[in-house]
Amino acid sequence: MYGHGANMHFGSQTNPSLWSGTIIAKGGDGGAGIGGGRNGSGEKLYFYSGKIEAKGGEAASGIGGSFKGRGRDIYIYGGDISATGGEGGAGIGGGCWTSEQDMDGDTAAYNINIYGGKIYACGGYNGAGIGGGQFVPARDITITGGEVNAHGAYGAAIGGGRWCHGQNITVTDAKLKLTTGYNQFGSNAAAMGYGDLVYSGKVYSTVLRYIGDFVRNPLPEDYKSIKIGSYNGKLIKLKVEAQAINRNDDFTFFWNLYDILIPNENGRIDVQLLTLPYVKNYGWAINAMELELIDDPCNGKHDFGWVDRQSCHVWACRNMKCQARDPVAEMSKQNGKHIPGDWSNQKQLCTVCGHVMGTDTKAPVLEGLKDGESYTVEDNINGNPGAYTFTVSDPALNGEASSGIKSVTINGEPQAGPTYRLPAPDGGNNDAGAEYTVVATDNAGNETTATVRTYRRHHVKVISPDGKKTYADLMLPHNEYLVLQIRLPAGVSATLTDEADGTKIPYDKEKGEFRAGLITKNRTLVLNYSTKHPKVELRLGTGQYFTGYNADSDEPYYLKGASMDENSYQIGMWVDTDAKPGYYLSSPERYTQEELAALDESLWKEYKIAEATPGSIALPFILITIDTAEYEKNGGWYVYAKATNPTGTTYVSTPKMIIDVENPKAIDFSTGKELVSNGKYWGDLRFTVEDSSPVTVRHYTSPGGTAELLTPDEKGVYTISAEYDGSTQHMLVIEDACGNTTSYKSFKVCWNYLINVREKDHWDAPPAQPIRISKGQNLQEALSNINIGFFAADTNGWIPVDVSWKIPDDYDPQSRREQTFTVLGTVVLEGTGARCPSGLDVVPRPGEEWKKNISVQVTVEGEPQYKVTVQDCKNGRVKVVNAAGTAEDGTPLFCKDELVMLSIAPDEAIC
Ligand SMILES: [Zn+2]
Ligand SMILES: [Zn+2]
């Protein structure tokens, strides 16, 4: 049965409306719907108008060739044509063969021309939509108008059948919709060009999903001649469905990827030369390609430059109404992912396009170093000067990045970290300390500078020969020239001896001083003196010795060890003399030695320890009582002692004594309340100290064991910086000049840092529970109904918080299909302090900005879908090939009015 179909004409070319009937043509076994019968060719077929529905019989095309019959020379000028191939046949073009046909031979599908009309062409199993059937290559397909919807079933949408190439295909000024089944059936056929299995093996998955590698790049023979374009100066707008890079740098399937292209001077674009850095297999094996023509909003005068698309730079028109690009422009060769360059000027830019990839405006932090501060450093174990150490960090501000530490210099010299050393001076500069200017610079150019000093100190003690008395206890800078002023009674002979090496330091009687000289190490000096005059020593409280007349000193003496009893101060006193009895005098008056000699004897009291009565213990000192009111009136006090022998009288006195028995108090600057041990303070802790004499404030932390002397600012406020580490314990020890000490132990100073962000009732899982909304529902409103909250350092549980959700650009509210995607959100921490006991806004810890992120998977329901069930036929399996999705059991789903395409599916070639 060899039936050729040749020279057939449908409709009217000159007056299409004259003839507008419907022809329904269905091929018999091996015969085309319109064209050749079994083994017969279909050629010279002309369509001008009217409605045609052509269905090929088994192994034959809808319009064109039959089983082993060629299909070629097809001309469509108009009409409404639907052509569906039988299995193995193209929609329009070649029939089915049992071995591969020659591209240049007579049995290829060739010379197919479409000038207009509305065409639907669907290939049968292994066939192209327009082009070759099974084992049939295609060439010379030209479309210059009309509206073409073509689907290949393992063949190209337009091009070769399965196993075959397609060449010299040109589409200009037409509207196209091409699908291949790449995503659903794992077909590697091109939208335009070659069929499935030309370049890659087939990988089926159990649910008909294909997740595989790139298809190998096509050979030049396949892309040399596939072109789209416009001869009318229009721009080409492509919409493709393909795998593309998502926000997380993974490839996922995108429904709506748009690309607007400028044809070359001949009005054409090589389809398979098309690339976009973020689309996989763009230009060849993609799921679908829609082409339409749009007017050029720039009228050819494009404003070309780099634009940012999906983390890539693409050379395109920067006019947002246009966005067109020239795929063969020289600059387009550099299209690609942004390449992070060096940081500069607080920004990290892409080296190619200058896109800002990160911002860092926060300067580095010198940990443990405060500008203007001085640090005392002890010698190391070998007696050499030690060093003060610090570290440097580069925290990031909210929403910014840390560019990292670029350099740390000390006095201009670059240093290697992570711990930096500021050595104490080795000597020679007296008490000036060693000055260091530290400059830390991050890669973004932010800089922090601190100028500090370090000091080396030595311990110098002056003791009595028996070691029981300490006359002086000093911490001195290295190389200080020490002159010890010790007031001894007139006529004494005194020696000061270095306990370590026996060096003797002479006494200058005229000036009453020992010249100990340069202090270069710790020294213990032993004072030994004798006199012909009586030797008198006055001791107050614990260990405060006075050996000479001191009342003429202008330096006040802060008395330690006083106590308060009702309205008087009390202090223990000893008078030790070799010419007993000794006498003492407690007075607010400042007397010279001459005045003391002239005083009425009755003012002096004998120093006499009471005899202990049996059964009691006598205290070995006398309690001096000083009326507080009288003390306050004078603002100071003196104690004198004297003893007399036949040679003369020796007078001893204290300098003007300042008495203070109150413990210092540290007051929280923000609340006015005294600090407490085991307290918890939020934000930087600022406090003042209340006391009537000078204080030293020492600050210790543990673990880590740092100790520092705190200094107040000009308003008298001390600051302990808040930390992000809730485990650090602080201790303050405040001592006034009179030895009264207050300590506050084990308190914490923290930022109200973010612990985590969770959805209400889902405390274990970071992402929010997936939500599902119907098509018409407002997504932003649905997102705002998700209960997100946080846990923070200063909260007693979950606190609700606002979230800024970013709806993905590719979400299409109009889509008929169900869409599932991830929406990323960031919690808004500003103002959260209002919901925390401390009132302090929650902040993420450095490096934990990510904790503010929350995501939710959203499914937007499509239109109602209907299950389509098909039954296998006798010789093979019947399969639905164009389902948008499947039910859980794999049954294909369709929306109302969607066309259902079926195919028979033998794994081998049929026939
Ligand atoms: Zn433009
Ligand atoms: Zn870039």
mmCIF file of N, CA and C in Angstrom, residues 56-102:
data_model
loop_
_atom_site.group_PDB
_atom_site.id
_atom_site.type_symbol
_atom_site.label_atom_id
_atom_site.label_comp_id
_atom_site.label_asym_id
_atom_site.label_seq_id
_atom_site.Cartn_x
_atom_site.Cartn_y
_atom_site.Cartn_z
ATOM 1 N N GLY A 56 -1.959 11.617 13.078
ATOM 2 C CA GLY A 56 -1.294 10.548 12.341
ATOM 3 C C GLY A 56 -1.683 9.183 12.866
ATOM 4 N N GLY A 57 -1.679 8.232 11.971
ATOM 5 C CA GLY A 57 -1.840 6.850 12.397
ATOM 6 C C GLY A 57 -0.556 6.366 13.020
ATOM 7 N N GLU A 58 -0.525 5.112 13.447
ATOM 8 C CA GLU A 58 0.662 4.584 14.119
ATOM 9 C C GLU A 58 1.880 4.739 13.221
ATOM 10 N N ALA A 59 2.999 5.272 13.780
ATOM 11 C CA ALA A 59 4.264 5.435 13.076
ATOM 12 C C ALA A 59 4.203 6.472 11.965
ATOM 13 N N ALA A 60 3.231 7.364 12.031
ATOM 14 C CA ALA A 60 3.154 8.383 10.981
ATOM 15 C C ALA A 60 2.944 9.760 11.594
ATOM 16 N N SER A 61 3.226 10.787 10.796
ATOM 17 C CA SER A 61 3.093 12.151 11.280
ATOM 18 C C SER A 61 1.637 12.609 11.229
ATOM 19 N N GLY A 62 1.377 13.744 11.943
ATOM 20 C CA GLY A 62 0.052 14.354 11.825
ATOM 21 C C GLY A 62 -0.088 14.934 10.429
ATOM 22 N N ILE A 63 0.906 15.728 10.014
ATOM 23 C CA ILE A 63 0.930 16.272 8.650
ATOM 24 C C ILE A 63 2.308 15.975 8.096
ATOM 25 N N GLY A 64 2.385 15.238 7.006
ATOM 26 C CA GLY A 64 3.690 14.973 6.407
ATOM 27 C C GLY A 64 3.894 13.504 6.137
ATOM 28 N N GLY A 65 5.048 12.973 6.586
ATOM 29 C CA GLY A 65 5.459 11.629 6.205
ATOM 30 C C GLY A 65 4.744 10.527 6.968
ATOM 31 N N SER A 66 4.874 9.352 6.453
ATOM 32 C CA SER A 66 4.237 8.164 7.027
ATOM 33 C C SER A 66 5.319 7.208 7.513
ATOM 34 N N PHE A 67 4.931 5.998 7.903
ATOM 35 C CA PHE A 67 5.905 4.978 8.275
ATOM 36 C C PHE A 67 6.808 4.703 7.074
ATOM 37 N N LYS A 68 8.118 5.002 7.230
ATOM 38 C CA LYS A 68 9.095 4.869 6.166
ATOM 39 C C LYS A 68 8.704 5.637 4.910
ATOM 40 N N GLY A 69 7.969 6.712 5.111
ATOM 41 C CA GLY A 69 7.663 7.588 3.985
ATOM 42 C C GLY A 69 8.088 8.995 4.336
ATOM 43 N N ARG A 70 8.754 9.663 3.416
ATOM 44 C CA ARG A 70 9.341 10.959 3.753
ATOM 45 C C ARG A 70 8.275 12.028 3.869
ATOM 46 N N GLY A 71 8.582 13.091 4.645
ATOM 47 C CA GLY A 71 7.700 14.248 4.757
ATOM 48 C C GLY A 71 8.505 15.500 4.485
ATOM 49 N N ARG A 72 8.101 16.338 3.529
ATOM 50 C CA ARG A 72 8.886 17.524 3.167
ATOM 51 C C ARG A 72 8.046 18.479 2.353
ATOM 52 N N ASP A 73 8.610 19.648 2.079
ATOM 53 C CA ASP A 73 7.938 20.645 1.219
ATOM 54 C C ASP A 73 6.527 20.943 1.721
ATOM 55 N N ILE A 74 6.477 21.393 2.974
ATOM 56 C CA ILE A 74 5.168 21.709 3.578
ATOM 57 C C ILE A 74 5.102 23.221 3.740
ATOM 58 N N TYR A 75 3.995 23.833 3.324
ATOM 59 C CA TYR A 75 3.855 25.290 3.325
ATOM 60 C C TYR A 75 2.576 25.653 4.065
ATOM 61 N N ILE A 76 2.696 26.442 5.129
ATOM 62 C CA ILE A 76 1.497 26.862 5.861
ATOM 63 C C ILE A 76 1.440 28.382 5.814
ATOM 64 N N TYR A 77 0.384 28.914 5.214
ATOM 65 C CA TYR A 77 0.226 30.368 5.088
ATOM 66 C C TYR A 77 -0.781 30.907 6.079
ATOM 67 N N GLY A 78 -1.647 30.037 6.578
ATOM 68 C CA GLY A 78 -2.688 30.516 7.484
ATOM 69 C C GLY A 78 -3.531 29.346 7.941
ATOM 70 N N GLY A 79 -4.611 29.680 8.641
ATOM 71 C CA GLY A 79 -5.496 28.634 9.127
ATOM 72 C C GLY A 79 -5.240 28.307 10.589
ATOM 73 N N ASP A 80 -6.086 27.458 11.088
ATOM 74 C CA ASP A 80 -5.977 27.037 12.483
ATOM 75 C C ASP A 80 -5.715 25.535 12.447
ATOM 76 N N ILE A 81 -4.428 25.176 12.648
ATOM 77 C CA ILE A 81 -4.008 23.806 12.355
ATOM 78 C C ILE A 81 -3.552 23.090 13.610
ATOM 79 N N SER A 82 -4.124 21.934 13.841
ATOM 80 C CA SER A 82 -3.666 21.093 14.932
ATOM 81 C C SER A 82 -3.152 19.799 14.325
ATOM 82 N N ALA A 83 -1.872 19.462 14.593
ATOM 83 C CA ALA A 83 -1.284 18.260 13.985
ATOM 84 C C ALA A 83 -0.621 17.443 15.072
ATOM 85 N N THR A 84 -1.087 16.208 15.236
ATOM 86 C CA THR A 84 -0.538 15.349 16.285
ATOM 87 C C THR A 84 -0.012 14.071 15.657
ATOM 88 N N GLY A 85 1.245 13.786 15.888
ATOM 89 C CA GLY A 85 1.828 12.592 15.297
ATOM 90 C C GLY A 85 1.391 11.332 16.018
ATOM 91 N N GLY A 86 1.301 10.246 15.270
ATOM 92 C CA GLY A 86 1.148 8.939 15.901
ATOM 93 C C GLY A 86 2.474 8.560 16.531
ATOM 94 N N GLU A 87 2.554 7.511 17.338
ATOM 95 C CA GLU A 87 3.814 7.237 17.994
ATOM 96 C C GLU A 87 4.889 6.982 16.956
ATOM 97 N N GLY A 88 6.044 7.641 17.145
ATOM 98 C CA GLY A 88 7.124 7.555 16.169
ATOM 99 C C GLY A 88 7.060 8.647 15.118
ATOM 100 N N GLY A 89 5.968 9.405 15.047
ATOM 101 C CA GLY A 89 5.854 10.428 14.020
ATOM 102 C C GLY A 89 5.927 11.823 14.578
ATOM 103 N N ALA A 90 6.354 12.766 13.728
ATOM 104 C CA ALA A 90 6.362 14.169 14.150
ATOM 105 C C ALA A 90 4.946 14.721 14.101
ATOM 106 N N GLY A 91 4.723 15.874 14.777
ATOM 107 C CA GLY A 91 3.439 16.554 14.618
ATOM 108 C C GLY A 91 3.309 16.999 13.170
ATOM 109 N N ILE A 92 4.307 17.788 12.724
ATOM 110 C CA ILE A 92 4.362 18.199 11.325
ATOM 111 C C ILE A 92 5.762 17.831 10.835
ATOM 112 N N GLY A 93 5.862 17.013 9.788
ATOM 113 C CA GLY A 93 7.190 16.678 9.284
ATOM 114 C C GLY A 93 7.316 15.202 8.986
ATOM 115 N N GLY A 94 8.345 14.575 9.519
ATOM 116 C CA GLY A 94 8.680 13.216 9.140
ATOM 117 C C GLY A 94 7.870 12.154 9.840
ATOM 118 N N GLY A 95 7.821 11.000 9.251
ATOM 119 C CA GLY A 95 7.208 9.837 9.856
ATOM 120 C C GLY A 95 8.229 9.050 10.640
ATOM 121 N N CYS A 96 7.980 7.795 10.828
ATOM 122 C CA CYS A 96 8.808 6.963 11.685
ATOM 123 C C CYS A 96 9.646 6.007 10.847
ATOM 124 N N TRP A 97 10.954 5.933 11.202
ATOM 125 C CA TRP A 97 11.834 4.972 10.510
ATOM 126 C C TRP A 97 12.434 4.038 11.541
ATOM 127 N N THR A 98 13.000 2.943 11.059
ATOM 128 C CA THR A 98 13.533 1.960 11.992
ATOM 129 C C THR A 98 15.053 2.028 12.080
ATOM 130 N N SER A 99 15.665 2.882 11.283
ATOM 131 C CA SER A 99 17.107 3.112 11.424
ATOM 132 C C SER A 99 17.376 4.577 11.121
ATOM 133 N N GLU A 100 18.528 5.076 11.564
ATOM 134 C CA GLU A 100 18.770 6.505 11.475
ATOM 135 C C GLU A 100 18.961 6.941 10.018
ATOM 136 N N GLN A 101 18.260 7.993 9.644
ATOM 137 C CA GLN A 101 18.292 8.507 8.263
ATOM 138 C C GLN A 101 19.351 9.606 8.128
ATOM 139 N N ASP A 102 19.750 9.827 6.897
ATOM 140 C CA ASP A 102 20.828 10.781 6.622
ATOM 141 C C ASP A 102 20.280 12.206 6.602
#
